[in-house]
Short mmCIF file of C-alpha atoms in Angstrom, two decimals:
data_model
loop_
_atom_site.label_atom_id
_atom_site.label_comp_id
_atom_site.label_asym_id
_atom_site.label_seq_id
_atom_site.Cartn_x
_atom_site.Cartn_y
_atom_site.Cartn_z
CA UNK P 526 262.01 128.17 66.60
CA UNK P 527 259.99 127.39 63.52
CA UNK P 528 260.52 129.98 60.88
CA UNK P 529 257.15 129.20 59.48
CA UNK P 530 255.38 130.15 62.69
CA UNK P 531 257.38 133.37 63.01
CA UNK P 532 256.71 134.18 59.35
CA UNK P 533 252.99 133.68 59.82
CA UNK P 534 252.96 135.90 62.90
CA UNK P 535 254.78 138.66 61.07
CA UNK P 536 252.61 138.45 57.97
CA UNK P 537 249.39 138.36 60.04
CA UNK P 538 250.50 141.45 61.96
CA UNK P 539 251.51 143.32 58.82
CA UNK P 540 248.37 142.02 57.01
CA UNK P 541 246.12 143.95 59.35
CA UNK P 542 247.54 147.16 57.89
CA UNK P 543 246.55 146.11 54.34
CA UNK P 544 242.91 146.75 55.31
CA UNK P 545 242.22 150.50 54.56
CA UNK P 546 239.50 150.57 57.22
CA UNK P 547 241.82 149.31 59.89
CA UNK P 548 244.61 151.62 58.86
CA UNK P 549 242.34 154.66 59.06
CA UNK P 550 241.23 153.48 62.51
CA UNK P 551 244.85 153.07 63.68
CA UNK P 552 246.06 156.34 62.31
CA UNK P 553 243.09 158.55 63.34
CA UNK P 554 244.87 160.38 66.11
CA UNK P 555 242.44 163.19 65.95
CA UNK P 556 238.89 162.90 64.75
CA UNK P 557 237.37 165.01 61.98
CA UNK P 558 235.71 167.46 64.45
CA UNK P 559 239.07 168.35 65.93
CA UNK P 560 240.56 169.12 62.47
CA UNK P 561 237.55 171.23 61.64
CA UNK P 562 237.94 173.14 64.92
CA UNK P 563 241.62 173.79 64.31
CA UNK P 564 240.97 174.90 60.73
CA UNK P 565 238.36 177.41 62.03
CA UNK P 566 240.80 178.66 64.69
CA UNK P 567 243.45 179.16 61.98
CA UNK P 568 240.98 181.15 59.83
CA UNK P 569 240.08 183.34 62.89
CA UNK P 570 243.75 183.96 63.73
CA UNK P 571 244.62 184.90 60.17
CA UNK P 572 241.57 187.22 59.98
CA UNK P 573 242.61 188.90 63.29
CA UNK P 574 246.13 189.36 62.01
CA UNK P 575 244.92 190.86 58.72
CA UNK P 576 242.55 193.25 60.52
CA UNK P 577 245.16 194.25 63.01
CA UNK P 578 248.01 194.99 60.57
CA UNK P 579 246.24 197.86 58.82
CA UNK P 580 243.26 198.91 60.84
CA UNK P 581 244.64 199.34 64.32
CA UNK P 582 247.51 201.65 63.53
CA UNK P 583 245.43 203.65 61.11
CA UNK P 584 242.69 204.28 63.73
CA UNK P 585 245.23 205.04 66.48
CA UNK P 586 247.22 207.35 64.20
CA UNK P 587 243.94 209.22 63.41
CA UNK P 588 243.26 209.58 67.17
CA UNK P 589 246.79 210.88 67.72
CA UNK P 590 246.44 213.48 64.96
CA UNK P 591 243.17 214.76 66.39
CA UNK P 592 244.89 214.99 69.78
CA UNK P 593 242.51 212.54 71.40
CA UNK P 594 245.38 210.37 72.59
CA UNK P 595 248.84 211.38 73.65
CA UNK P 596 252.01 210.10 72.07
CA UNK P 597 252.79 208.07 75.21
CA UNK P 598 249.33 206.48 75.01
CA UNK P 599 249.88 205.82 71.31
CA UNK P 600 253.22 204.07 72.03
CA UNK P 601 251.70 202.03 74.86
CA UNK P 602 248.80 200.87 72.61
CA UNK P 603 251.18 200.22 69.67
CA UNK P 604 253.43 198.03 71.92
CA UNK P 605 250.39 196.11 73.21
CA UNK P 606 249.17 195.58 69.69
CA UNK P 607 252.56 194.20 68.56
CA UNK P 608 252.67 191.77 71.48
CA UNK P 609 249.14 190.63 70.61
CA UNK P 610 250.15 190.16 66.97
CA UNK P 611 253.22 188.18 67.99
CA UNK P 612 250.99 185.83 70.00
CA UNK P 613 248.58 185.56 67.07
CA UNK P 614 251.47 184.77 64.74
CA UNK P 615 252.79 182.05 67.04
CA UNK P 616 249.32 180.58 67.11
CA UNK P 617 249.08 180.62 63.36
CA UNK P 618 252.37 178.80 62.98
CA UNK P 619 251.43 176.19 65.54
CA UNK P 620 247.96 175.59 63.99
CA UNK P 621 249.48 175.32 60.50
CA UNK P 622 252.04 172.84 61.67
CA UNK P 623 249.40 170.69 63.42
CA UNK P 624 247.09 170.69 60.40
CA UNK P 625 250.02 169.80 58.07
CA UNK P 626 250.90 166.86 60.32
CA UNK P 627 247.28 165.64 60.25
CA UNK P 628 247.11 165.96 56.49
CA UNK P 629 250.33 163.91 56.19
CA UNK P 630 248.83 161.30 58.46
CA UNK P 631 245.68 161.14 56.32
CA UNK P 632 247.75 160.81 53.17
CA UNK P 633 249.77 157.97 54.79
CA UNK P 634 246.52 156.24 55.77
CA UNK P 635 245.51 156.23 52.13
CA UNK P 636 248.89 154.96 50.83
CA UNK P 637 249.82 152.47 53.53
CA UNK P 638 247.42 149.65 52.73
CA UNK P 639 248.56 149.40 49.13
CA UNK P 640 252.23 149.47 50.17
CA UNK P 641 251.79 146.74 52.82
CA UNK P 642 249.75 144.61 50.35
CA UNK P 643 252.49 144.93 47.79
CA UNK P 644 255.14 144.04 50.33
CA UNK P 645 253.22 140.95 51.48
CA UNK P 646 252.83 139.70 47.90
CA UNK P 647 256.52 140.22 47.16
CA UNK P 648 257.54 138.66 50.50
CA UNK P 649 255.67 135.48 49.84
CA UNK P 650 257.48 134.96 46.54
CA UNK P 651 260.96 135.20 48.13
CA UNK P 652 262.99 132.13 49.12
CA UNK P 653 263.30 131.51 52.93
CA UNK P 654 266.81 133.00 53.13
CA UNK P 655 265.67 136.25 51.62
CA UNK P 656 262.60 136.29 53.75
CA UNK P 657 264.79 135.82 56.86
CA UNK P 658 267.02 138.74 55.77
CA UNK P 659 263.99 140.94 55.31
CA UNK P 660 262.50 139.95 58.65
CA UNK P 661 265.77 140.87 60.33
CA UNK P 662 265.51 144.41 59.02
CA UNK P 663 261.95 144.73 60.26
CA UNK P 664 261.95 142.85 63.55
CA UNK P 665 263.81 143.90 66.62
CA UNK P 666 262.74 140.81 68.66
CA UNK P 667 260.29 137.92 68.59
CA UNK P 668 259.17 136.40 71.83
CA UNK P 669 257.78 132.82 71.47
CA UNK P 670 255.80 131.62 74.42
CA UNK P 671 255.21 127.98 75.42
CA UNK P 672 251.50 128.37 74.78
CA UNK P 673 252.24 129.06 71.08
CA UNK P 674 251.72 132.82 71.16
CA UNK P 675 254.29 135.04 69.53
CA UNK P 676 254.93 138.65 70.55
CA UNK P 677 256.73 140.77 67.92
CA UNK P 678 258.82 143.83 68.59
CA UNK P 679 259.47 145.91 65.48
CA UNK P 680 262.38 148.24 64.77
CA UNK P 681 261.55 151.93 64.54
#
């Protein structure tokens, strides 16, 4: 098949990622409202953990000293509070990981257009043998149809 047509198809496909607006559209897995909600959830979880670590045991210990609750009730409440804190801690870790992933994705959306643009400029200056070698590292398969359409399958 004509290398020129294949090259044009690859460059057109990659070229769409040199437009920052399109890149942000492609990489926006979660909209801004979802990120804001998750950040608020994280703040709530961290506040609950901070309040729980000191305040609960101090209040319960005070009730135990004044003989308002028994030691068995104290142990039961203490165990329940530890389980609650373990759940809150797991939520905190999960929310932080999710937010970090989204921040990385946003950062990539800002860097990717420049990187693709630079690649396209450098690629066009190469001789055809070097272009072919680069295409082989990027493309897994190219399907050329009789109607002139080309479907590209990229390596991961």
